[in-house]
Short mmCIF file of C-alpha atoms in Angstrom, two decimals:
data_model
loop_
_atom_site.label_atom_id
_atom_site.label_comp_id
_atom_site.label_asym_id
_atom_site.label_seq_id
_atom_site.Cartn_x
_atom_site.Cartn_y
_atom_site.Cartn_z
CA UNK T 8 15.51 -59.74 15.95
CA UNK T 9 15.34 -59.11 12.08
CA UNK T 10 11.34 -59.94 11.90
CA UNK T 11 11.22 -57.15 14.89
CA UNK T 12 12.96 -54.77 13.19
CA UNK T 13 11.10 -55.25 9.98
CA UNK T 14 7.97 -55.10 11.98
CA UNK T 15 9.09 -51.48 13.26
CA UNK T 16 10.32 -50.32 10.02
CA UNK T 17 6.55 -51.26 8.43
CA UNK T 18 4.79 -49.51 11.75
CA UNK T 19 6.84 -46.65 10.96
CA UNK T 20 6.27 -46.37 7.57
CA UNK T 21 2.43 -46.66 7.62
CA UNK T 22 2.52 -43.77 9.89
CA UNK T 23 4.38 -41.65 7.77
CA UNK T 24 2.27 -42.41 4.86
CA UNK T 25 -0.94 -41.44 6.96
CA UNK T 26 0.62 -38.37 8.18
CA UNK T 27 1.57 -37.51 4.48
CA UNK T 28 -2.05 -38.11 3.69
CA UNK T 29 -3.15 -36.46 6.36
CA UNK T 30 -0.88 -33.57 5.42
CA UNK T 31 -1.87 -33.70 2.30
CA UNK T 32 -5.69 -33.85 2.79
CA UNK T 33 -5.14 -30.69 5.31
CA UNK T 34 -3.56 -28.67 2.50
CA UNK T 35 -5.85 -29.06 0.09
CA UNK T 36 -8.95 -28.64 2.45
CA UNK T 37 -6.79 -24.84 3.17
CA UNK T 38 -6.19 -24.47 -0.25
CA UNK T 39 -9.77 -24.71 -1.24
CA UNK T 40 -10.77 -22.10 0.94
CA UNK T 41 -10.85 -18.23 0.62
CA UNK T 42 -7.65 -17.55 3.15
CA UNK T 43 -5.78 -20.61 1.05
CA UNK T 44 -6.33 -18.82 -2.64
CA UNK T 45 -5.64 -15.65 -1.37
CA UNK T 46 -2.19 -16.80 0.60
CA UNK T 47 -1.34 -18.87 -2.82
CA UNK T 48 -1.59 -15.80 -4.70
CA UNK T 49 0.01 -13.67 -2.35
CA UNK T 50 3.20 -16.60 -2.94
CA UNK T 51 2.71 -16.53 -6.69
CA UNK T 52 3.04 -13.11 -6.99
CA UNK T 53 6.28 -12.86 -4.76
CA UNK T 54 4.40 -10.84 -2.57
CA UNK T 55 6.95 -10.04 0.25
CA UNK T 56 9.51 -9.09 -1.88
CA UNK T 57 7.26 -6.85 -3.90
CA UNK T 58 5.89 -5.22 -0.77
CA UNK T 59 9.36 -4.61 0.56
CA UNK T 60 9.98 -3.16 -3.01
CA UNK T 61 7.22 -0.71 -2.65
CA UNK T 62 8.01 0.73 0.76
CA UNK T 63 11.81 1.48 -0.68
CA UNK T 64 10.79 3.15 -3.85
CA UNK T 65 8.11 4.88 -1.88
CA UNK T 66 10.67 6.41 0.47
CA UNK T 67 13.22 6.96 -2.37
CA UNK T 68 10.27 9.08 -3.92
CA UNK T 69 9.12 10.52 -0.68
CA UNK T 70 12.31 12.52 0.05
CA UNK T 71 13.11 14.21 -2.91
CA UNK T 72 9.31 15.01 -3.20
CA UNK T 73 9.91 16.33 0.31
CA UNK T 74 12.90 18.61 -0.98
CA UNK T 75 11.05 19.67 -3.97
CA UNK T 76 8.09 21.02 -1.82
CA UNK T 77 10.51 22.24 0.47
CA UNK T 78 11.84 24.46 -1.68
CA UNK T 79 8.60 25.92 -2.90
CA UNK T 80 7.35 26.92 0.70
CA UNK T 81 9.61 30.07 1.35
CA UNK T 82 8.01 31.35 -1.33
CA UNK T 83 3.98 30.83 0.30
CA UNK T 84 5.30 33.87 2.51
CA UNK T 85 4.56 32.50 5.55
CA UNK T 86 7.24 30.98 8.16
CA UNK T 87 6.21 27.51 8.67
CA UNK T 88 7.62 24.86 6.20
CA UNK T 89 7.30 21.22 5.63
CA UNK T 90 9.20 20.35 8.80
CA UNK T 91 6.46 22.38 11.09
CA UNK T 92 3.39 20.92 9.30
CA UNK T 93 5.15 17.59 10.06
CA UNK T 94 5.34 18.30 13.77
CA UNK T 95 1.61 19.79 13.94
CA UNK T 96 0.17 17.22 12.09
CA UNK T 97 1.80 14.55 14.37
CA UNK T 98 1.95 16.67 17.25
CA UNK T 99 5.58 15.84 18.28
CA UNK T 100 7.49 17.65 20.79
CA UNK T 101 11.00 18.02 22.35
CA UNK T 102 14.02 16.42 20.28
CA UNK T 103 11.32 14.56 18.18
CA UNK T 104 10.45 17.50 16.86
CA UNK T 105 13.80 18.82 16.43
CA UNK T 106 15.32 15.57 14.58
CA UNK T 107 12.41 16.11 12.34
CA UNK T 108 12.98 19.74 11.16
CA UNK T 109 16.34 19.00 10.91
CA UNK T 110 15.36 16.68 8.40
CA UNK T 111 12.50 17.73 6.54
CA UNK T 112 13.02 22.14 7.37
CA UNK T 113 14.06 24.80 4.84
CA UNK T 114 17.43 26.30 5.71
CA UNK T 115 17.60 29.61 6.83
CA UNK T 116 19.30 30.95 3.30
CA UNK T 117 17.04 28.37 1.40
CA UNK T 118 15.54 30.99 -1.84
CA UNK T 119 14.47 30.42 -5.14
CA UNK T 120 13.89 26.78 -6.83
CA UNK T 121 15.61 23.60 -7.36
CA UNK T 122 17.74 22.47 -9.97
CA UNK T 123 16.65 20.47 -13.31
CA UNK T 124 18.48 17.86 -11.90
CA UNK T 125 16.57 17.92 -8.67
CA UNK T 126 13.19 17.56 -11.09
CA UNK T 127 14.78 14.84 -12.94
CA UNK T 128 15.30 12.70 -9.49
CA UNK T 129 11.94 13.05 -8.86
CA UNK T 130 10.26 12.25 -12.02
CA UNK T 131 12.06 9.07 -12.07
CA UNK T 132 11.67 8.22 -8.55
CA UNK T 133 7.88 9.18 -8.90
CA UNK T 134 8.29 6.72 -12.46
CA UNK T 135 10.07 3.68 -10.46
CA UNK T 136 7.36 3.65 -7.75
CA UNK T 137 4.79 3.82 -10.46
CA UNK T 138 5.85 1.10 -12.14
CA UNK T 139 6.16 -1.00 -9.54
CA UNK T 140 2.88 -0.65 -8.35
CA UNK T 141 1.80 -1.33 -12.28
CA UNK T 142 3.38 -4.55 -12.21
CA UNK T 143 1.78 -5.73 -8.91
CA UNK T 144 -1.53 -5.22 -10.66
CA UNK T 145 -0.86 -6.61 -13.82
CA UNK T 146 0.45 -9.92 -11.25
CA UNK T 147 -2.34 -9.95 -9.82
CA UNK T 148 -4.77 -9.53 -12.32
CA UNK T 149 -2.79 -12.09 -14.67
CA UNK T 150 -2.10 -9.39 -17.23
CA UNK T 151 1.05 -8.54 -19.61
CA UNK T 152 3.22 -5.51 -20.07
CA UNK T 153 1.72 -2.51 -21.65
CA UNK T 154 5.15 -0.38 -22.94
CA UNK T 155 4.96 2.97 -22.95
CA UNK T 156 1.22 3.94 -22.63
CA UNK T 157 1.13 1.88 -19.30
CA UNK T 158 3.87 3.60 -17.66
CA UNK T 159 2.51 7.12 -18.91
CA UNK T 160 -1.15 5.78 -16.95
CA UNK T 161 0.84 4.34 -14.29
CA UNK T 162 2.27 7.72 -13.15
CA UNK T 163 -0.75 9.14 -13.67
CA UNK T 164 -2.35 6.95 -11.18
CA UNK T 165 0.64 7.79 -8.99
CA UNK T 166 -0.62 11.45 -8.91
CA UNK T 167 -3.88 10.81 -8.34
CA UNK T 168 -2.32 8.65 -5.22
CA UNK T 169 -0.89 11.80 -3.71
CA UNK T 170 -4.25 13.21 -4.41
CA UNK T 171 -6.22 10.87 -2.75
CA UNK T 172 -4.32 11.49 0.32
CA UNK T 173 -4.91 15.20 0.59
CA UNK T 174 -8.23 14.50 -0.40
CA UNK T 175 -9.06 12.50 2.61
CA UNK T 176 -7.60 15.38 4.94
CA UNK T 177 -10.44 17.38 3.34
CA UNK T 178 -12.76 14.88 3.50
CA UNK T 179 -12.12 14.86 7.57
CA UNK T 180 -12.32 18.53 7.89
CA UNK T 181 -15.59 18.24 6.38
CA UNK T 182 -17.20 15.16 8.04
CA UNK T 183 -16.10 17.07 11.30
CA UNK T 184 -18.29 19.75 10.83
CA UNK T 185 -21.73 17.46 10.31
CA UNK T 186 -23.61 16.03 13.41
CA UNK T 187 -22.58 12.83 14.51
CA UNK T 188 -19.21 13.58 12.60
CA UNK T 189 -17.52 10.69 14.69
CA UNK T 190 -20.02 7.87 13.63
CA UNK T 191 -19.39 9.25 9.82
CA UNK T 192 -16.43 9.71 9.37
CA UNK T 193 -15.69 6.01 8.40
CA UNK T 194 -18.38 5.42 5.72
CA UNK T 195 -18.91 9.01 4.49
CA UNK T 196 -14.53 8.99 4.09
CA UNK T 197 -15.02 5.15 1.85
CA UNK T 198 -17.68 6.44 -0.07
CA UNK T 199 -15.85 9.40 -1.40
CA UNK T 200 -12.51 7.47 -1.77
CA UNK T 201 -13.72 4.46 -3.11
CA UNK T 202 -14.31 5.62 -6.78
CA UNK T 203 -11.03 7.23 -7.01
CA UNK T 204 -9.24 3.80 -6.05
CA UNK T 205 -11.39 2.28 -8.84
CA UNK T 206 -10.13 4.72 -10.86
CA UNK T 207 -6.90 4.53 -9.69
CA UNK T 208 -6.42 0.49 -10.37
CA UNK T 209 -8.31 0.65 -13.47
CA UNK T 210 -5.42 3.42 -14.92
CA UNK T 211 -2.96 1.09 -13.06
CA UNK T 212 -3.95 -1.79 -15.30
CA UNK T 213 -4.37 0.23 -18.27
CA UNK T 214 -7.87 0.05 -18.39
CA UNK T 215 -8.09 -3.69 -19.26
CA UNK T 216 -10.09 -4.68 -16.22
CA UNK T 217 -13.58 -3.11 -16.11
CA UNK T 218 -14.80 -0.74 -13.45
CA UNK T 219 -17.57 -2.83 -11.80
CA UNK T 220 -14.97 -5.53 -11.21
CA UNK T 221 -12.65 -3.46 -9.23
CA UNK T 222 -15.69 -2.24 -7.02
CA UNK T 223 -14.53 -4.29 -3.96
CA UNK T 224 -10.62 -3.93 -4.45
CA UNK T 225 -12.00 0.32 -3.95
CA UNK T 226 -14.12 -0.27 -0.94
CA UNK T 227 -10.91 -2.38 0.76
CA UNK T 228 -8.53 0.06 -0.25
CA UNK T 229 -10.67 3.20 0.64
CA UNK T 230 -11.15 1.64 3.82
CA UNK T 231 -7.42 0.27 4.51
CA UNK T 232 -6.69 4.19 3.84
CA UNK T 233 -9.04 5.44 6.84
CA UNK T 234 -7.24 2.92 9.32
CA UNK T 235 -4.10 3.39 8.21
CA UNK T 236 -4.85 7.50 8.93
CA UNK T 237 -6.02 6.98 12.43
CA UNK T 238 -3.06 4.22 12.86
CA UNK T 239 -0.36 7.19 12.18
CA UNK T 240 -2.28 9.25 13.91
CA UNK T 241 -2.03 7.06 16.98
CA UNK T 242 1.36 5.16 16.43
CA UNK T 243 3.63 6.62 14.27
CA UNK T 244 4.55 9.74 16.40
CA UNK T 245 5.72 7.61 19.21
CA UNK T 246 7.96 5.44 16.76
CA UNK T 247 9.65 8.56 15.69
CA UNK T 248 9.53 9.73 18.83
CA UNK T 249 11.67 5.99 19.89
CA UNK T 250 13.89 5.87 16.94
CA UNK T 251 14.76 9.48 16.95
CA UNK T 252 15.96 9.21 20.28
CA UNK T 253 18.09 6.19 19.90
CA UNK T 254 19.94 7.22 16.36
CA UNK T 255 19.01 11.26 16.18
CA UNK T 256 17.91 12.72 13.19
CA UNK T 257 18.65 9.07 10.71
CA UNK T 258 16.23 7.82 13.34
CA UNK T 259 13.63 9.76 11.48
CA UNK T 260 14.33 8.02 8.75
CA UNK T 261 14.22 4.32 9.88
CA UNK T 262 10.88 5.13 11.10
CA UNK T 263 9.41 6.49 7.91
CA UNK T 264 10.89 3.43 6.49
CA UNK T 265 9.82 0.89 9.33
CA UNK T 266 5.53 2.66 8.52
CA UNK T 267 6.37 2.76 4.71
CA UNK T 268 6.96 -1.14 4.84
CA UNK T 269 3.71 -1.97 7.46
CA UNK T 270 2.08 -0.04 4.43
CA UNK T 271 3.31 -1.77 1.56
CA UNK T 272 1.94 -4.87 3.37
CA UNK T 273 -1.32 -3.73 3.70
CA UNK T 274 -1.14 -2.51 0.36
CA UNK T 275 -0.19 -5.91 -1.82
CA UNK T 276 -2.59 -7.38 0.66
CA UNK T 277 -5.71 -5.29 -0.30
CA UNK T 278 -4.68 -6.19 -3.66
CA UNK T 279 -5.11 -9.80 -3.31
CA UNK T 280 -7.99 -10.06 -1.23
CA UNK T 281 -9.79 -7.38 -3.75
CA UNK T 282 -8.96 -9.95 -6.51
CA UNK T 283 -9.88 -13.00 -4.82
CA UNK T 284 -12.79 -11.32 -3.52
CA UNK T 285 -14.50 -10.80 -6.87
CA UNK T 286 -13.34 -13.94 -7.96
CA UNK T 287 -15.68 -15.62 -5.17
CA UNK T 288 -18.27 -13.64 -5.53
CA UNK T 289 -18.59 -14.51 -9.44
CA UNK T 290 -18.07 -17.50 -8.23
CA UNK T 291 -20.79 -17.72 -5.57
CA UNK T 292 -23.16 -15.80 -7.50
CA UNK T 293 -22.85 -16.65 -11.08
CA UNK T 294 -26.15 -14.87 -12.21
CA UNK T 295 -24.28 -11.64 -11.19
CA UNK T 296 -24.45 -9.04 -14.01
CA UNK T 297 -20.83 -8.32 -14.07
CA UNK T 298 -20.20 -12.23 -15.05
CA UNK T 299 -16.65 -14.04 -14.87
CA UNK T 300 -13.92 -11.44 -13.96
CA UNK T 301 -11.40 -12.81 -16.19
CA UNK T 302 -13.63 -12.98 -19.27
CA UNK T 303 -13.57 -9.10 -19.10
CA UNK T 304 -9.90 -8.79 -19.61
CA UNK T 305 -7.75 -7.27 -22.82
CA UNK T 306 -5.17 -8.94 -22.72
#
């Protein structure tokens, strides 16, 4: 009875030990691969948490932005505010529309400006979500602190954000007037956006990564920001259409939250696969003239 037992015991633990080789030799074969260095990163950088970070400070910045422009538009002349472009950009109706311009609409008495205080809130909502986005860089692109002159770039590049968004409006409204606007609208929209993400990242990480290494991180990004467009476009009118209906005006809310989030996702994840992505290209093509990425770096 003992010998059969101790025969068992040995059958069992050879099998173990193969499937912990086995394991083993099926996480490094991942590992070594493009989707294993880019999900490693995505761990080593704490990317969940930062992308969860993102879509908070985003919406913390979004509102009083919201208010601020809010209380600027009376004074346009006209009668539509931020609540009605909201609705006829989205094209909501009903409720939907009214939980929205509940929310985001200039009071009937609204006049004049906001308070210093009001400004204040923003700046340092605007400076949080700036700084945030900073340190996901510098994370990603294995680079330290840079004090005070990197948060002064870093909002910087958070302003040329908010301009990259109208500027792809434009960029539709012009692509829709050329032949074949439909077929161009995807690379004519990457090619203009795609330097102004380079630009963007490279003020993001103070400058210490060169241009010509952030080429691909701008062509995902510019990219990302097209789909994610025609995603709202298509989807996010019918989740605020759902969650307004089920919780009324903080429905609104949760929704803007819920798409801030998706985007935060996409957003950290761009980031990786940009840096990954010239990482095995230099690595693939040595001979390249832009070199080894990380030899480029200030630190």
């Amino acid at each position: 009875m003992t010998s059969r037992l101790r025969a068992a015991y040995e059958r069992g633990r050879t099998t173990y030990e193969q499937g912990r080789e086995f394991g083993m030799r099926v996480r490094e074969g991942v590992e070594a691969t493009f989707i294993g260095a880019c999900m490693r990163r995505m761990y080593g950088i704490d990317g969940r948490n930062r992308a969860v970070t993102l879509a908070g400070q985003a919406f913390v910045g979004f509102i009083p932005l919201m208010i601020v422009v809010a209380s600027f538009w009376p004074l346009r002349g006209d009668d539509e505010d931020v609540g009605d472009n909201i609705i006829d950009g989205l094209d909501l109706t009903g409720s939907t529309a009214d939980a929205v311009e509940m929310l985001f609409g200039s009071p009937p008495s609204a006049s004049g400006g906001i308070t210093l205080i009001g400004y204040i809130i923003l700046i340092m909502s605007l400076s949080s979500f700036s700084r945030s986005m900073q340190r996901l860089f510098e994370a990603i692109w294995e680079l330290g602190p840079r004090g005070l002159r990197g948060t002064f770039e870093s909002l910087g590049a958070t302003l040329l954000l908010l301009a990259c968004f109208v500027l792809v409006g434009y960029a539709g409204v012009l692509v829709g007037k050329l032949p074949l606007s439909r077929l161009l609208t995807l690379p004519v929209t990457v090619l203009v956006l795609t330097p102004v993400w380079v630009l963007l990242i490279r003020m993001m990480t103070s400058r210490r990564i060169e241009a010509r290494h952030l080429l691909l991180s701008g062509v995902l990004f510019a990219v990302a920001q097209v789909l994610v467009g025609w995603a709202t476009q298509i989807y996010f009118p019918h989740l605020i259409a759902v969650d307004a209906q089920r919780y009324g005006v903080i429905g609104v809310a949760f929704a803007f939250v819920s798409w801030l989030v998706v985007i935060a996702y996409l957003f950290v994840g761009c980031a990786v696969l940009g840096r990954e992505a010239t990482d095995w290209v230099t690595r693939r093509w040595p001979d390249l003239p832009w070199e080894r990425t990380r030899t480029h770096v200030i630190r």
